[in-house]
CSV table of C-alpha atoms in Angstrom, one decimal:
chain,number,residue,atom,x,y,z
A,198,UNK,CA,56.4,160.0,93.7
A,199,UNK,CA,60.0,161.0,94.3
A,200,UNK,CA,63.0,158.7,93.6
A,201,UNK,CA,64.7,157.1,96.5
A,202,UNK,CA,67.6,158.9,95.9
A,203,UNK,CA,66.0,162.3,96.2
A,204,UNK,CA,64.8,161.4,99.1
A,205,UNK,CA,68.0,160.4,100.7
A,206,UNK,CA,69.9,163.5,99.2
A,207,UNK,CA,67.0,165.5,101.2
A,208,UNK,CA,68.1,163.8,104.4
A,209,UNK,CA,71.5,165.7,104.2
A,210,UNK,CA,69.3,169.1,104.6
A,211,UNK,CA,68.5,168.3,108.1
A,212,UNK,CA,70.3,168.6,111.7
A,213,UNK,CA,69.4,167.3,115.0
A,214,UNK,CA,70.2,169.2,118.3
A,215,UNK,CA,73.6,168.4,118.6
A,216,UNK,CA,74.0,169.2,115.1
A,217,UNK,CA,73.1,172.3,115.6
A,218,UNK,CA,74.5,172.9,119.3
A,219,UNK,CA,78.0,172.0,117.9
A,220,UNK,CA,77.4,174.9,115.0
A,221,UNK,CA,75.8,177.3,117.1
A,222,UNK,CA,78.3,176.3,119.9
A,223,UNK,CA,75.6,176.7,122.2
A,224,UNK,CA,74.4,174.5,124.6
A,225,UNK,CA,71.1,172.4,124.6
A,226,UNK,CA,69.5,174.6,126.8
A,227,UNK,CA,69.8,177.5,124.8
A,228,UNK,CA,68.3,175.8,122.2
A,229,UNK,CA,65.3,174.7,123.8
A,230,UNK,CA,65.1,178.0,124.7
A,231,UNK,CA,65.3,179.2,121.0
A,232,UNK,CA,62.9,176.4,119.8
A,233,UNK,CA,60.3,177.8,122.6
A,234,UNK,CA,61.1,181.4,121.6
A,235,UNK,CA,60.0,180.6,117.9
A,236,UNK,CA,63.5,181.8,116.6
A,237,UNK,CA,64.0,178.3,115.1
A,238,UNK,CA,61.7,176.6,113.2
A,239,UNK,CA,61.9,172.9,114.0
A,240,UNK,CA,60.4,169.5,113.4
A,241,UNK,CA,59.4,166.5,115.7
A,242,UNK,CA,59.3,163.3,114.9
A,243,UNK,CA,58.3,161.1,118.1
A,244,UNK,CA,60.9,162.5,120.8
A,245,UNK,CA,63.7,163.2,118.3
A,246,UNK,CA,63.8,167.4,116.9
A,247,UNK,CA,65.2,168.0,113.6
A,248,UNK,CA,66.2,171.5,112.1
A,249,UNK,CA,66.5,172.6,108.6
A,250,UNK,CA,69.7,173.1,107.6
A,251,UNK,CA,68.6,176.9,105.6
A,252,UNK,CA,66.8,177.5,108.6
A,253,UNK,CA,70.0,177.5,110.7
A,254,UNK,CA,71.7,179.4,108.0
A,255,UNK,CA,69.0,182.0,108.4
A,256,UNK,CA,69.1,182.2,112.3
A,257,UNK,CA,72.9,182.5,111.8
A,258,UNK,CA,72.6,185.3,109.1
A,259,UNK,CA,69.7,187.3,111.1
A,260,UNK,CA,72.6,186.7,114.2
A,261,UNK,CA,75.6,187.5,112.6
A,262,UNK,CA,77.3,189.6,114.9
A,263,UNK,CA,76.8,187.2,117.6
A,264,UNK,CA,78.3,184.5,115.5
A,265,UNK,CA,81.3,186.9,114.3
A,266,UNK,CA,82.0,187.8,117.6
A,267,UNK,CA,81.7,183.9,119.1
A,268,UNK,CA,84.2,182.4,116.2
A,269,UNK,CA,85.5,185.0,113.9
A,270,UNK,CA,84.0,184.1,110.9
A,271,UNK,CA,80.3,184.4,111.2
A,272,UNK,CA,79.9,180.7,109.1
A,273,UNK,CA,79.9,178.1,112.3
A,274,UNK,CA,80.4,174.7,110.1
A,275,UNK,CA,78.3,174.9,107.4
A,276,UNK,CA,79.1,174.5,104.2
Protein backbone atom coordinates (compact mmCIF):
# COMPACT_ATOMS: atom_id res chain seq x y z
CA UNK A 1 0.00 0.00 0.00
CA UNK A 2 1.57 3.35 -0.67
CA UNK A 3 2.62 5.84 2.02
CA UNK A 4 0.54 8.80 2.68
CA UNK A 5 3.01 10.99 1.65
CA UNK A 6 3.37 9.41 -1.83
CA UNK A 7 0.13 9.80 -2.19
CA UNK A 8 -0.04 13.47 -1.44
CA UNK A 9 3.27 14.21 -3.51
CA UNK A 10 1.10 12.43 -6.50
CA UNK A 11 -1.57 15.05 -5.96
CA UNK A 12 0.92 17.80 -7.24
CA UNK A 13 0.84 15.84 -10.77
CA UNK A 14 -2.60 16.91 -11.44
CA UNK A 15 -4.51 20.13 -12.79
CA UNK A 16 -8.03 21.06 -12.94
CA UNK A 17 -9.61 23.23 -15.82
CA UNK A 18 -8.51 26.39 -14.80
CA UNK A 19 -5.27 25.00 -14.15
CA UNK A 20 -4.86 24.24 -17.28
CA UNK A 21 -6.90 27.16 -19.09
CA UNK A 22 -4.55 29.67 -17.26
CA UNK A 23 -1.35 27.50 -18.96
CA UNK A 24 -2.86 26.91 -22.15
CA UNK A 25 -4.35 30.56 -21.93
CA UNK A 26 -7.25 29.28 -23.53
CA UNK A 27 -10.52 29.51 -22.50
CA UNK A 28 -12.87 26.81 -20.99
CA UNK A 29 -14.59 26.29 -24.05
CA UNK A 30 -11.75 25.38 -25.93
CA UNK A 31 -10.95 22.94 -23.61
CA UNK A 32 -14.15 21.12 -23.54
CA UNK A 33 -13.66 21.19 -26.92
CA UNK A 34 -10.16 19.45 -26.69
CA UNK A 35 -11.40 17.07 -23.99
CA UNK A 36 -14.30 15.94 -26.59
CA UNK A 37 -11.80 15.93 -29.45
CA UNK A 38 -9.61 13.31 -27.49
CA UNK A 39 -6.49 15.65 -27.68
CA UNK A 40 -6.40 15.61 -23.84
CA UNK A 41 -6.70 12.77 -21.82
CA UNK A 42 -8.59 13.57 -18.68
CA UNK A 43 -10.18 12.25 -15.50
CA UNK A 44 -13.64 12.69 -13.80
CA UNK A 45 -14.21 12.46 -10.55
CA UNK A 46 -18.14 13.33 -9.80
CA UNK A 47 -18.48 16.72 -11.81
CA UNK A 48 -14.92 17.96 -11.12
CA UNK A 49 -12.17 17.10 -14.49
CA UNK A 50 -8.61 16.69 -13.61
CA UNK A 51 -5.67 16.54 -16.18
CA UNK A 52 -2.28 15.07 -15.83
CA UNK A 53 0.18 17.34 -15.55
CA UNK A 54 2.71 15.20 -18.39
CA UNK A 55 -0.24 14.95 -20.24
CA UNK A 56 -0.42 18.80 -20.68
CA UNK A 57 3.20 18.85 -21.19
CA UNK A 58 2.69 16.43 -24.09
CA UNK A 59 -0.26 18.44 -25.69
CA UNK A 60 1.98 21.49 -25.27
CA UNK A 61 5.12 19.72 -26.93
CA UNK A 62 2.97 17.99 -29.88
CA UNK A 63 1.61 22.07 -30.12
CA UNK A 64 4.56 23.84 -29.80
CA UNK A 65 4.35 26.27 -32.38
CA UNK A 66 1.03 27.35 -31.29
CA UNK A 67 2.41 27.82 -27.85
CA UNK A 68 5.70 29.72 -29.19
CA UNK A 69 3.71 31.82 -31.20
CA UNK A 70 0.84 32.60 -28.16
CA UNK A 71 3.78 33.48 -25.43
CA UNK A 72 7.18 33.37 -26.78
CA UNK A 73 8.53 30.67 -25.00
CA UNK A 74 6.65 27.55 -25.85
CA UNK A 75 6.69 26.43 -21.79
CA UNK A 76 3.23 28.14 -20.56
CA UNK A 77 3.82 27.81 -16.52
CA UNK A 78 5.06 24.67 -16.02
CA UNK A 79 7.86 23.86 -14.32
Amino acid sequence: MKSLETCKSGLNDWLDNQDVCTILDISERKLLSLRQKGMIPYSRIERKVYYKKDDIMDYMKRNIKTFINNNGNGTGCIE
